[in-house]
Coordinates of C-alpha atoms (C1' of nucleotides) in Angstrom, one line a residue:
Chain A
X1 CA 0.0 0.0 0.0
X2 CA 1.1 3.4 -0.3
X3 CA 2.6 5.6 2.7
X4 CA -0.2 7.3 4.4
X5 CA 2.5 10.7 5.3
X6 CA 3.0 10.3 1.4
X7 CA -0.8 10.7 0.3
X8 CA -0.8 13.6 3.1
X9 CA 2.1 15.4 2.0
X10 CA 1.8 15.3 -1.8
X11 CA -2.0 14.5 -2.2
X12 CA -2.1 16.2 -5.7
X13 CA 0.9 14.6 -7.3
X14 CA -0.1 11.1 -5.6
X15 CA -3.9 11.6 -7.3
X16 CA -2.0 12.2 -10.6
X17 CA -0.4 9.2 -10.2
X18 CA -3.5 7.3 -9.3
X19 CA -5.3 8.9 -12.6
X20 CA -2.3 7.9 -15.0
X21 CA -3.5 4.2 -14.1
X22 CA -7.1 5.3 -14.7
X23 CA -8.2 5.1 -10.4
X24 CA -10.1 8.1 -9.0
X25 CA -9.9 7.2 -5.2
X26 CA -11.4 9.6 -2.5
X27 CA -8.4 10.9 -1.1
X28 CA -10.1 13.7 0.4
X29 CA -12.0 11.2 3.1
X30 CA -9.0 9.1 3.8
X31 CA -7.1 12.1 4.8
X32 CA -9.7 13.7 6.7
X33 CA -9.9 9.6 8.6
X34 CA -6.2 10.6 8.6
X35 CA -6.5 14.0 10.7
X36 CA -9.3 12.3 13.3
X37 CA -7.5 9.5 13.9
X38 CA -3.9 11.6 15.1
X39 CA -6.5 13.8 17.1
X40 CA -7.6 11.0 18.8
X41 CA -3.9 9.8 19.5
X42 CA -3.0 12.8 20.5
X43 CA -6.1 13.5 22.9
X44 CA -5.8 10.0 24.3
X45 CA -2.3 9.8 25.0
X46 CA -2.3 12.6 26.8
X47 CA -4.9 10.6 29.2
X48 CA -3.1 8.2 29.5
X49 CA 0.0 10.0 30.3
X50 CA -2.1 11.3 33.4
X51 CA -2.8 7.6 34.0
X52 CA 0.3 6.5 34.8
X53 CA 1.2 9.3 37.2
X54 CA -1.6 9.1 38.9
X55 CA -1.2 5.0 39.1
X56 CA 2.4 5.2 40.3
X57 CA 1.2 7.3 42.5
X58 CA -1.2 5.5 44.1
X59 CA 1.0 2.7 44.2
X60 CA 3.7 4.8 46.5
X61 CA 0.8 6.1 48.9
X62 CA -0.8 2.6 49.5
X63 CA 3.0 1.5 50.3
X64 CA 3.3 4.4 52.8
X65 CA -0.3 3.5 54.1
X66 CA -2.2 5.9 52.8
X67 CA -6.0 4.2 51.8
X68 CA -7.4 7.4 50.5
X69 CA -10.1 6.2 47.8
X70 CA -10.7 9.6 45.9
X71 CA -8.0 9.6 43.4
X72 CA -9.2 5.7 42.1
X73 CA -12.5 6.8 42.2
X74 CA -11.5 9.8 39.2
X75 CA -9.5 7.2 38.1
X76 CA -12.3 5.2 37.1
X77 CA -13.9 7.7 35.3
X78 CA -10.6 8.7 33.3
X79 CA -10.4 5.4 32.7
X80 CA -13.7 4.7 30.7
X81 CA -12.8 7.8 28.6
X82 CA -9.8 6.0 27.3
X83 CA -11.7 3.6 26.9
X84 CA -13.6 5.4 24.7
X85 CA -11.2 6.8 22.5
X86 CA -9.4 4.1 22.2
X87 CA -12.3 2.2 21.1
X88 CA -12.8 4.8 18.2
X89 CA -9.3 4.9 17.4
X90 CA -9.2 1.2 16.5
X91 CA -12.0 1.9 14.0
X92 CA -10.5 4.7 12.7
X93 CA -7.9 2.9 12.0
X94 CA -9.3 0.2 10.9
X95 CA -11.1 2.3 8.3
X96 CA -7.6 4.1 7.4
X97 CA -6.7 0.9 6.9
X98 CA -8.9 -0.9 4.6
X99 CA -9.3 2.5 2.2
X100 CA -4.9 2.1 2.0
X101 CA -5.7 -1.9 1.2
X102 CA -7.7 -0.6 -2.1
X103 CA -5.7 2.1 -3.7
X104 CA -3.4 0.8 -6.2
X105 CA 0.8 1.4 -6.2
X106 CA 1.9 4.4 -8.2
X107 CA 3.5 3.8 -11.4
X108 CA 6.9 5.3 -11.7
X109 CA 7.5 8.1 -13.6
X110 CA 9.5 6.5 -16.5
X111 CA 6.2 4.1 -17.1
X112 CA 4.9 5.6 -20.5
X113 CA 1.3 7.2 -20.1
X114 CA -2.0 5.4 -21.5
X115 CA -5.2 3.4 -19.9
X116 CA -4.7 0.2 -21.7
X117 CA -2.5 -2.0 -23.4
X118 CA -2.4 0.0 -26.8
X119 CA -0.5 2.7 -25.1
X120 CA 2.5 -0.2 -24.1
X121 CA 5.6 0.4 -25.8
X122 CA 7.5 -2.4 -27.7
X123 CA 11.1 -1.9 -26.4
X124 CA 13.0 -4.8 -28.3
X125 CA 12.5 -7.8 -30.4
X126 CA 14.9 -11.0 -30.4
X127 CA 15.2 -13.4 -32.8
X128 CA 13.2 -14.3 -36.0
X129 CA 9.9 -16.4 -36.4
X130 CA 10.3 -19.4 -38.2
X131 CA 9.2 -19.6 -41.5
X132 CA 7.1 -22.7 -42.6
X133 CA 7.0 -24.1 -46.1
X134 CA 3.9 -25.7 -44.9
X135 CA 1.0 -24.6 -42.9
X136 CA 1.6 -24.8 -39.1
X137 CA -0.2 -26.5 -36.9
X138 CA -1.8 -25.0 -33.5
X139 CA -0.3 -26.4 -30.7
X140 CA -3.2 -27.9 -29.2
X141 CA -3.9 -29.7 -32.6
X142 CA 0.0 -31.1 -32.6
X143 CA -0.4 -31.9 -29.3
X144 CA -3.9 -33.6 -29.5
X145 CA -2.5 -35.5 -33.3
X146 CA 1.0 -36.9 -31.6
X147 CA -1.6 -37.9 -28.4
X148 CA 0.8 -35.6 -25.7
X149 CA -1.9 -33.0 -24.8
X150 CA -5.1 -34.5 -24.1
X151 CA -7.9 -31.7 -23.2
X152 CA -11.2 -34.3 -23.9
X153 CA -10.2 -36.4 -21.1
X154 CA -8.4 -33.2 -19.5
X155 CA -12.2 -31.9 -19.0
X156 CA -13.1 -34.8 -18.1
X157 CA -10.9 -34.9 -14.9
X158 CA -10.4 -30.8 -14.8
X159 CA -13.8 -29.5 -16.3
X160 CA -12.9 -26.6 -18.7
X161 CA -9.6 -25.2 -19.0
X162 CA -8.0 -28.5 -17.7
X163 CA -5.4 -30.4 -19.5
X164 CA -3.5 -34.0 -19.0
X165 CA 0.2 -34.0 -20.7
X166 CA 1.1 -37.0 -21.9
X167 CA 4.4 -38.7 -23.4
X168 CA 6.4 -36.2 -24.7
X169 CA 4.5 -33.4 -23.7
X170 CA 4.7 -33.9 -19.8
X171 CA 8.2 -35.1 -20.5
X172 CA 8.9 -31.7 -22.1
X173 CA 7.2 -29.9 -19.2
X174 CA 9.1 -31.3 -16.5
X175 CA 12.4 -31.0 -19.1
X176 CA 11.9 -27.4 -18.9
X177 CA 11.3 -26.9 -15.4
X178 CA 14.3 -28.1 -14.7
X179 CA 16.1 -26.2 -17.1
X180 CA 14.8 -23.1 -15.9
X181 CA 16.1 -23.4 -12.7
X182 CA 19.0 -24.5 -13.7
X183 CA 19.6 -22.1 -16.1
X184 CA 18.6 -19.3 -12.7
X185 CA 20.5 -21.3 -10.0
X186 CA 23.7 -21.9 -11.5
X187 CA 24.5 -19.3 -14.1
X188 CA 22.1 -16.1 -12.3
X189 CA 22.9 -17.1 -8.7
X190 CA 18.9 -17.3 -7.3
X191 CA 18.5 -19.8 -4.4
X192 CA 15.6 -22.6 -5.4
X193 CA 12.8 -22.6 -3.2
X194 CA 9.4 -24.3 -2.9
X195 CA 6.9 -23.4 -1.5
X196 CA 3.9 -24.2 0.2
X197 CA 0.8 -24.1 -2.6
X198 CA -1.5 -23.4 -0.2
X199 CA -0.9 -19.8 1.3
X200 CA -2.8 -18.0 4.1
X201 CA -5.2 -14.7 3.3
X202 CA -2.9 -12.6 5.3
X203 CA 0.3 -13.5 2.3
X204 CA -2.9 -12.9 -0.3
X205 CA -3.2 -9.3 1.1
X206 CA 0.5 -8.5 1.5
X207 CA 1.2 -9.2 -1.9
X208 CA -2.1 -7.2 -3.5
X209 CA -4.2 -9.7 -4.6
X210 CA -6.7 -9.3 -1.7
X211 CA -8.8 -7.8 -0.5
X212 CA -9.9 -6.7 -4.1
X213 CA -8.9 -9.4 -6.3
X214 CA -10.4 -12.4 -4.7
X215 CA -12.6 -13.7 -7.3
X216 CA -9.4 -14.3 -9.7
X217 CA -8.0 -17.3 -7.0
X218 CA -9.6 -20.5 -5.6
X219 CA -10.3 -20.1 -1.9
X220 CA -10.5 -23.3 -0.2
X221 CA -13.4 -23.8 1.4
X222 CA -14.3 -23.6 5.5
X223 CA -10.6 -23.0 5.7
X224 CA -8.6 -20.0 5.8
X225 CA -6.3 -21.2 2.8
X226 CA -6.3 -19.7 -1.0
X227 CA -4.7 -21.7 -3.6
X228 CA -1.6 -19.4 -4.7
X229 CA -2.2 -18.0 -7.7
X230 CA 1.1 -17.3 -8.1
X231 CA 4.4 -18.3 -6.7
X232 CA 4.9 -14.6 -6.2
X233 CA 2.4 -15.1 -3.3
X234 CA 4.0 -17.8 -1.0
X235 CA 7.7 -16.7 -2.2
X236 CA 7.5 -12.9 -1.1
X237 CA 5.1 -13.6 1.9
X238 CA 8.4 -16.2 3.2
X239 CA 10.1 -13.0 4.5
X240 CA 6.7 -11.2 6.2
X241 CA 7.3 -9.3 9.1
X242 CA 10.5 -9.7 8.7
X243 CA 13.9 -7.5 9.1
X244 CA 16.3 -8.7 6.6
X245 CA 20.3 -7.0 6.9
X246 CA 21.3 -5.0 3.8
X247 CA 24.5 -7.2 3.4
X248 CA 21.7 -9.9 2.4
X249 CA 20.8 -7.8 -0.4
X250 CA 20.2 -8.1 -2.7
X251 CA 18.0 -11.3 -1.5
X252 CA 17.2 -13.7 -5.1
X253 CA 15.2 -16.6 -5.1
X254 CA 13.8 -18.8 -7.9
X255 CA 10.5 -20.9 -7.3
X256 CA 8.8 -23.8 -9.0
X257 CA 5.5 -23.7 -8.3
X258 CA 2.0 -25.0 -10.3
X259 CA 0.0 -22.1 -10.0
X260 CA -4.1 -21.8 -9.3
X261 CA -6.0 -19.1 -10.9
X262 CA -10.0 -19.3 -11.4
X263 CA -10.3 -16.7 -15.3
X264 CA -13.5 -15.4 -14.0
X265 CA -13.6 -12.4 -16.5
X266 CA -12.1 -14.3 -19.2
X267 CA -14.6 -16.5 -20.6
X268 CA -14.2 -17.3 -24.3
X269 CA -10.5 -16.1 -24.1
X270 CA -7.6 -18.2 -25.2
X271 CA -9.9 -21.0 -24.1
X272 CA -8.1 -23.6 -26.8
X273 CA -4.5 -25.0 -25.9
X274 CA -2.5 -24.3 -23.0
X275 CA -2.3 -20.8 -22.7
X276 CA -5.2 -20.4 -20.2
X277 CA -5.5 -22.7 -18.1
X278 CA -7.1 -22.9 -14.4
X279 CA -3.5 -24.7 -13.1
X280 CA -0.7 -24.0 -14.4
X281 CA 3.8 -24.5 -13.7
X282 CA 5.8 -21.5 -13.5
X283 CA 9.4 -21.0 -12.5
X284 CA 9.2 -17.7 -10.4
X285 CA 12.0 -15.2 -9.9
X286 CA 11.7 -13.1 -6.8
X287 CA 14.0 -9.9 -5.2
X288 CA 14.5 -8.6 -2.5
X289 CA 16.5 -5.3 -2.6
X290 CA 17.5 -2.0 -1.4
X291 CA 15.5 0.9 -3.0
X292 CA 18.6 2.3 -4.7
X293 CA 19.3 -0.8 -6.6
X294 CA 15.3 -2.3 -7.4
X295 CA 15.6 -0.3 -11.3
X296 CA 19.0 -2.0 -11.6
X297 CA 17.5 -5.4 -10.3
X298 CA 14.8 -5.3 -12.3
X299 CA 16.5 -4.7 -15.7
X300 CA 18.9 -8.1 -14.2
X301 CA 16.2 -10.2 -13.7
X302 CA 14.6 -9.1 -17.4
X303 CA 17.7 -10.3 -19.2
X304 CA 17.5 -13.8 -16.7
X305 CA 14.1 -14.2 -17.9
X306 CA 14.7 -13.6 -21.5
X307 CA 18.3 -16.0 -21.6
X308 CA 15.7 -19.1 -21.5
X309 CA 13.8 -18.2 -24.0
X310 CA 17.7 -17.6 -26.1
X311 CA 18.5 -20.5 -24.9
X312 CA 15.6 -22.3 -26.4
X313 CA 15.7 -20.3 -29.6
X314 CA 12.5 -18.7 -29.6
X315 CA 11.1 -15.2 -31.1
X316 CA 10.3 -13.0 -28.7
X317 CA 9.9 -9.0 -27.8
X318 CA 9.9 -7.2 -24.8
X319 CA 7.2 -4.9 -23.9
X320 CA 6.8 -2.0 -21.6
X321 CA 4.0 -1.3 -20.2
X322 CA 2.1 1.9 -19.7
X323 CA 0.5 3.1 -16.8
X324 CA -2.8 1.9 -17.4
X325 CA -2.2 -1.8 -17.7
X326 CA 0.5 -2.1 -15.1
X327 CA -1.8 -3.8 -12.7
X328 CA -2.6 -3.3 -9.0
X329 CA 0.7 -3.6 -7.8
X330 CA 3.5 -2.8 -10.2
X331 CA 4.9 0.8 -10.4
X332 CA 6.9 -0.6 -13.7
X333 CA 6.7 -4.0 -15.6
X334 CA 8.1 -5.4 -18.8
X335 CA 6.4 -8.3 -20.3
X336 CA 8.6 -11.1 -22.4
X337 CA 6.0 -12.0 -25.5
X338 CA 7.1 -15.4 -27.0
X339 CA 6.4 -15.7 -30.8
X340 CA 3.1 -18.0 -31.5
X341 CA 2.4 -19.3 -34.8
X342 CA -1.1 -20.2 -34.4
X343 CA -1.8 -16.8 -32.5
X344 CA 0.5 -14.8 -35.8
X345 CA 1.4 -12.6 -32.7
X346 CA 3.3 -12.4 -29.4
X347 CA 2.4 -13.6 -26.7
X348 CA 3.1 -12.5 -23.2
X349 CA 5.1 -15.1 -21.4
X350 CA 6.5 -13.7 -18.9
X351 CA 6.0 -10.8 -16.5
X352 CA 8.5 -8.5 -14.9
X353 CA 7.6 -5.7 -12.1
X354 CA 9.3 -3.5 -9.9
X355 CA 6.7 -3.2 -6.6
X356 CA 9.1 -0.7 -5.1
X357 CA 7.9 -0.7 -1.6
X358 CA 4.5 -1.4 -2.3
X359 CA 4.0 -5.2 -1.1
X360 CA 6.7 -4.5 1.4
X361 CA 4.8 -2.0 3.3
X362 CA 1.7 -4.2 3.0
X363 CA 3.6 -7.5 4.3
X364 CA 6.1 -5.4 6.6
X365 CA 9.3 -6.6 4.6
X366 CA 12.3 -4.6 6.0
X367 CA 15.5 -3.9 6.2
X368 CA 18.5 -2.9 8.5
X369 CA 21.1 -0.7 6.9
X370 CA 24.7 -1.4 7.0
X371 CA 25.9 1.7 9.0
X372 CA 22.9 0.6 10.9
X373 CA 20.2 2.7 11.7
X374 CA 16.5 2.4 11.4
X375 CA 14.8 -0.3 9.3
X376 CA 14.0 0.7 6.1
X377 CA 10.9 -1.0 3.6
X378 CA 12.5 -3.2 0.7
X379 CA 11.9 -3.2 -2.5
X380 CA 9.8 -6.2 -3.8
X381 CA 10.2 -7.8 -7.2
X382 CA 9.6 -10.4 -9.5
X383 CA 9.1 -12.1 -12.6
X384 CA 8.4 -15.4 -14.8
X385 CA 11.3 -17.4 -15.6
X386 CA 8.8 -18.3 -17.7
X387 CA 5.7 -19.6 -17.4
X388 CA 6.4 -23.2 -18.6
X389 CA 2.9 -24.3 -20.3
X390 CA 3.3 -21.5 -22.3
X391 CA 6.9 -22.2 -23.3
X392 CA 5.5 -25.8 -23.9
X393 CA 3.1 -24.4 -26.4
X394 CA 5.8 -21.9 -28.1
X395 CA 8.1 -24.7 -28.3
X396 CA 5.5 -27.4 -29.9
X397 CA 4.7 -24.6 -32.7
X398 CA 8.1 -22.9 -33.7
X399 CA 9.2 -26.5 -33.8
X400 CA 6.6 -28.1 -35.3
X401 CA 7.7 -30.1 -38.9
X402 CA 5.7 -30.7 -42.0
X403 CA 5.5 -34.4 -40.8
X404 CA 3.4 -33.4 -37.6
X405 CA 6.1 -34.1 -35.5
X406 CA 8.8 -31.5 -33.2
X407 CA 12.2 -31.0 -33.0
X408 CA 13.4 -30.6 -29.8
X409 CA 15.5 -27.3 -29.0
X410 CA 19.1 -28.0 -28.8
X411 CA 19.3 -26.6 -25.0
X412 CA 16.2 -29.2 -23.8
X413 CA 18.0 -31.9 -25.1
X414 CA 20.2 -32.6 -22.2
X415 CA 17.2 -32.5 -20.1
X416 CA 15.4 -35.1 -22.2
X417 CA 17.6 -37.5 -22.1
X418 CA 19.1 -37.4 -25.1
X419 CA 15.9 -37.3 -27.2
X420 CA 15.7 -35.0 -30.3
X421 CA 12.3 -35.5 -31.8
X422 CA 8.7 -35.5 -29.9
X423 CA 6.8 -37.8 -31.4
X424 CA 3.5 -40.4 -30.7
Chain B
rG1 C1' -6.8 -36.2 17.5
rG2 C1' -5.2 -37.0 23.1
rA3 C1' -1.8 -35.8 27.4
rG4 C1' 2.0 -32.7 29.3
rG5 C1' 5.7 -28.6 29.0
rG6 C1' 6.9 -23.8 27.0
rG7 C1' 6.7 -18.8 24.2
rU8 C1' 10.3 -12.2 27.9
rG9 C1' 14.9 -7.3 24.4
rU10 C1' 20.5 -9.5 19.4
rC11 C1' 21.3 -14.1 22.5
rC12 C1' 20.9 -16.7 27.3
rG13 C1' 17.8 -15.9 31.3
rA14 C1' 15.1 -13.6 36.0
rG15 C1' 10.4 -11.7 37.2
rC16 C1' 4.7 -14.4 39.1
rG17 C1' -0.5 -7.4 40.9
rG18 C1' 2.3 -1.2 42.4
rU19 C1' 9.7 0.1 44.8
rU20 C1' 10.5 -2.6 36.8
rU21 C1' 11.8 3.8 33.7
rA22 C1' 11.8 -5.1 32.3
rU23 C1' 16.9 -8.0 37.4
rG24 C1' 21.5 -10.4 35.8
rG25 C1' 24.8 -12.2 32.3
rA26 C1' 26.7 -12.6 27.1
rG27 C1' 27.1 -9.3 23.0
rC28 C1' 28.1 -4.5 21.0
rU29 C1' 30.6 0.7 21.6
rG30 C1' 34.3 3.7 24.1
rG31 C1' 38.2 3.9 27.7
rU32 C1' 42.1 2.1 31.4
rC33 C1' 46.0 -1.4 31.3
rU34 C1' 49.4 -3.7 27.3
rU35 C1' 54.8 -3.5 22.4
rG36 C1' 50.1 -5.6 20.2
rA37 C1' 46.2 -8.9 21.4
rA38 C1' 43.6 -11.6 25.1
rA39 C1' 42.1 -11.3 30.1
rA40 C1' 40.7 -7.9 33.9
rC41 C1' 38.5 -3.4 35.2
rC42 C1' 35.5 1.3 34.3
rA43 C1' 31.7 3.7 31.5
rG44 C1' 28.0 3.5 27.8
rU45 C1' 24.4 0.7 24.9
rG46 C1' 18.5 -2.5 25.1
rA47 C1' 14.6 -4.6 20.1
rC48 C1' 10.5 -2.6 17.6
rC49 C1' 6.0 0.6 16.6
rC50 C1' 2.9 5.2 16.8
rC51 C1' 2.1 10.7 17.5
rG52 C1' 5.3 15.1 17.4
rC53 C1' 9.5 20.3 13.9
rA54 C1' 11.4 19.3 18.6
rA55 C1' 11.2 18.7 23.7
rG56 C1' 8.5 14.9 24.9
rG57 C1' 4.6 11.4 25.2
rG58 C1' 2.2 6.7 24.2
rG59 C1' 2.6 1.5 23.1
rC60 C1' 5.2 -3.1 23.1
rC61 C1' 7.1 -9.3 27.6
rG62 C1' 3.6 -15.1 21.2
rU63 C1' -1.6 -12.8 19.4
rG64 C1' -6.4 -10.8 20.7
rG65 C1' -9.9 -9.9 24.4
rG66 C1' -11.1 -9.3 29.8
rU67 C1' -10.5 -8.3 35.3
rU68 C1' -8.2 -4.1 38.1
rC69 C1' -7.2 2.7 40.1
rG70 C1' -2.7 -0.2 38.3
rA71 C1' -1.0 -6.5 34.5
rA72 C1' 5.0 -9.4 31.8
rU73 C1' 2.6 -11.0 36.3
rC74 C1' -4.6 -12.9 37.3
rC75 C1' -8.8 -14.8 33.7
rC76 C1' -10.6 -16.4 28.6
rA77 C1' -9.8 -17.6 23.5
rC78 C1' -6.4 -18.4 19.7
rC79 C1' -1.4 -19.2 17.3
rC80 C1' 3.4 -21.3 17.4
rC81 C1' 7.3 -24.6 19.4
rC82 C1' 9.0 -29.0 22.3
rU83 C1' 8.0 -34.2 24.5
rC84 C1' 5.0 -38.6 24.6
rC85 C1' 0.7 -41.4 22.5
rG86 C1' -2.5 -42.2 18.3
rC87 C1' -3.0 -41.8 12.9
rC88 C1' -0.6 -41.2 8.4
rA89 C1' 2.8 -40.4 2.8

RNA sequence: GGAGGGGUGUCCGAGCGGUUUAUGGAGCUGGUCUUGAAAACCAGUGACCCCGCAAGGGGCCGUGGGUUCGAAUCCCACCCCCUCCGCCA
């Protein structure tokens, strides 16, 4: 969430930045909240000031013998006025916080201007598409022809937007999981981790996706559980509440983790193949840093993200994206967009933010300077490393040949054991 | 799931209704001594949060309630850890 001595120092500026992303939040009532409740903290702390003298007090007289009964019985009545206040503050604050919970990060000044994803600016392009002297295949008709991707009895098991890999295809899946984090452990210096898919609703709120964004995640019923719909979710929440030491920093971790999301909103979207699917496998890069470095971080983590898809030889762009479509959280994101044949486009297959401070105030992520001093907020980010149904599906079309079958990239060889063509 | 034990500051560890502004160590910082270091001794230092320009004030002893003029200390609920039993991959 955003600094509440931010919004009150530099309201207009911070309801420019709100309108950039296209929110009009009422600013005006969350500062007024903002002026009660330090009138009520001030008013009531100056009671209980009086309290405590007036207890120790007390205290040394009944010691010396003294039973007098007249300063407990104003006592008592001082008493329920704190009460009182304190009562209010709590809801005050409580209100405070729950307006803070809904207004979005700002975007950072660099992010280009615009409400929605026409206003994103292509940065770079990589690579070639592959030309075909025959026409390609979609990857859900290759898959479904070599008998790999099977969504009929996918359904079956899964309902809609459920798939079951088989042979090649689930080989190739786990191939590049573990080239991914290979690829991020050994040559990028991120520390595996996996994590727990079931994440409490506190880690759903320091991250951003509650409380407004529940209905895109599976909560699991009579429980207090959601299914993570990211490994974002269980991998920055790790460190909540926590104060880390800068000579940690910059803190890198990499995370496999299938990942749960219920595409309420996005019926009769991508609803063929394996690029929407309710449960998905992602390898998930995550940083922790100082606010100095985030900007250099994130432009690290971007190239990490992009080596797999060089590695694997694929087409692909990187996007920046404007104000309006950099989500809840982000104040600047890139998106990787992997070639797809059957789409004649790109197509986003990875996602890059800088959070700045953003999830770190929300989950209370610090940490403690070098030359010491007080604690200081992190800077949260992350990014797909990629998201591997996706690659699956990039790799089964820009390797697809004329005889229906693939060719297995060079690089996911090693990791299939040796095999160079995916067929039946 | 059952029975028992426990959660105090960076760490160890006292406290069990007011003299605690949380005892005492360790640690850390500075000093004395020493060729230097160690040891010893002296002094300082106590996390973290909120309000405040500051002075200062308030809060914080797993979390949240409650009792009381006053709670780390009493009561209730919950969470976590440990031991044993049961169950289980």
């Amino acid at each position: 969430m955003l600094d509440i001595r931010l919004i009150r120092a530099e309201l207009e500026s911070v309801r420019q930045g709100l309108a950039a992303k296209g929110v009009d939040a009422d600013l005006d009532s969350l500062v007024a909240q903002d002026e009660r409740r330090r009138a009520i903290i001030a008013e009531v702390e100056t009671m209980k000031a009086e309290k405590n003298v007036v207890s120790a007090d007390i205290g040394r007289r009944r010691a010396a013998g003294d039973g007098s009964t007249a300063a407990i019985e104003a006592m008592r009545e001082l008493n329920e006025r704190i009460r009182l206040l304190d009562a209010e503050l709590r809801e005050v604050e409580a209100d405070i916080e729950l307006r803070l919970l809904a207004i979005p990060n700002l975007p950072h000044s660099s992010a280009p201007v615009g409400l929605d994803e026409t206003a994103n600016v292509e940065v770079s392009r990589y690579g070639t598409p592959p030309a075909f002297d025959f026409t390609p295949a979609a990857h859900w008709e290759i898959g479904t022809r070599l008998d790999i991707l099977d969504f009929e009895r996918g359904a079956k098991v899964g309902g809609a937007r459920a798939v079951i890999y088989k042979g090649g295809a689930a080989h190739l899946e786990r191939a590049l999981i573990n080239m991914m984090l290979d690829i991020h452990t050994r040559e990028h210096g991120y520390r595996e981790l996996y994590p727990p898919y079931l994440v409490l609703e506190q880690c759903m709120i320091g991250t951003g996706q509650l409380p407004k964004f529940g209905e895109d995640s599976f909560r699991i019923a009579d429980s207090d559980f959601w299914l993570n719909p990211t490994a974002e979710v269980p991998g920055t929440n790790m460190y909540r509440d926590e104060i880390l030491e800068e000579a940690a920093l910059p803190l890198k971790h990499v995370a496999f983790a299938s990942s749960f999301r219920s595409e309420i909103g996005s019926y009769g979207k991508d609803t063929k193949g394996l690029i929407r699917l309710h449960q998905f496998n992602k390898v998930e890069l995550l940083k922790w840093t100082t606010p100095e470095t985030s900007y250099d971080e994130l432009a690290k983590l971007l190239r990490n993200a992009s080596t797999v898809l060089d590695r694997l030889g694929l087409a692909y762009r990187v996007v920046e994206m404007c104000t309006g479509d950099l989500g809840f959280t982000a104040a600047k994101k890139y998106d990787l967009e992997v070639w797809l044949p059957s789409y004649d486009r790109y197509v986003e297959i990875s996602s890059c933010s800088n959070f700045e401070d953003y999830q770190a105030r929300r989950a209370n992520i610090r940490y403690r300077p070098a030359n010491g001093g007080r604690p200081r907020l992190v800077h949260t980010l992350n990014g797909s490393g990629l998201a591997v149904g996706r690659t699956v599906a990039a790799v089964l079309e820009n390797y697809q040949q004329s005889d229906g079958t693939v060719r297995v990239p060079e690089a996911v060889q090693l990791y299939m054991g040796g095999m160079t063509v995916i067929d039946k």
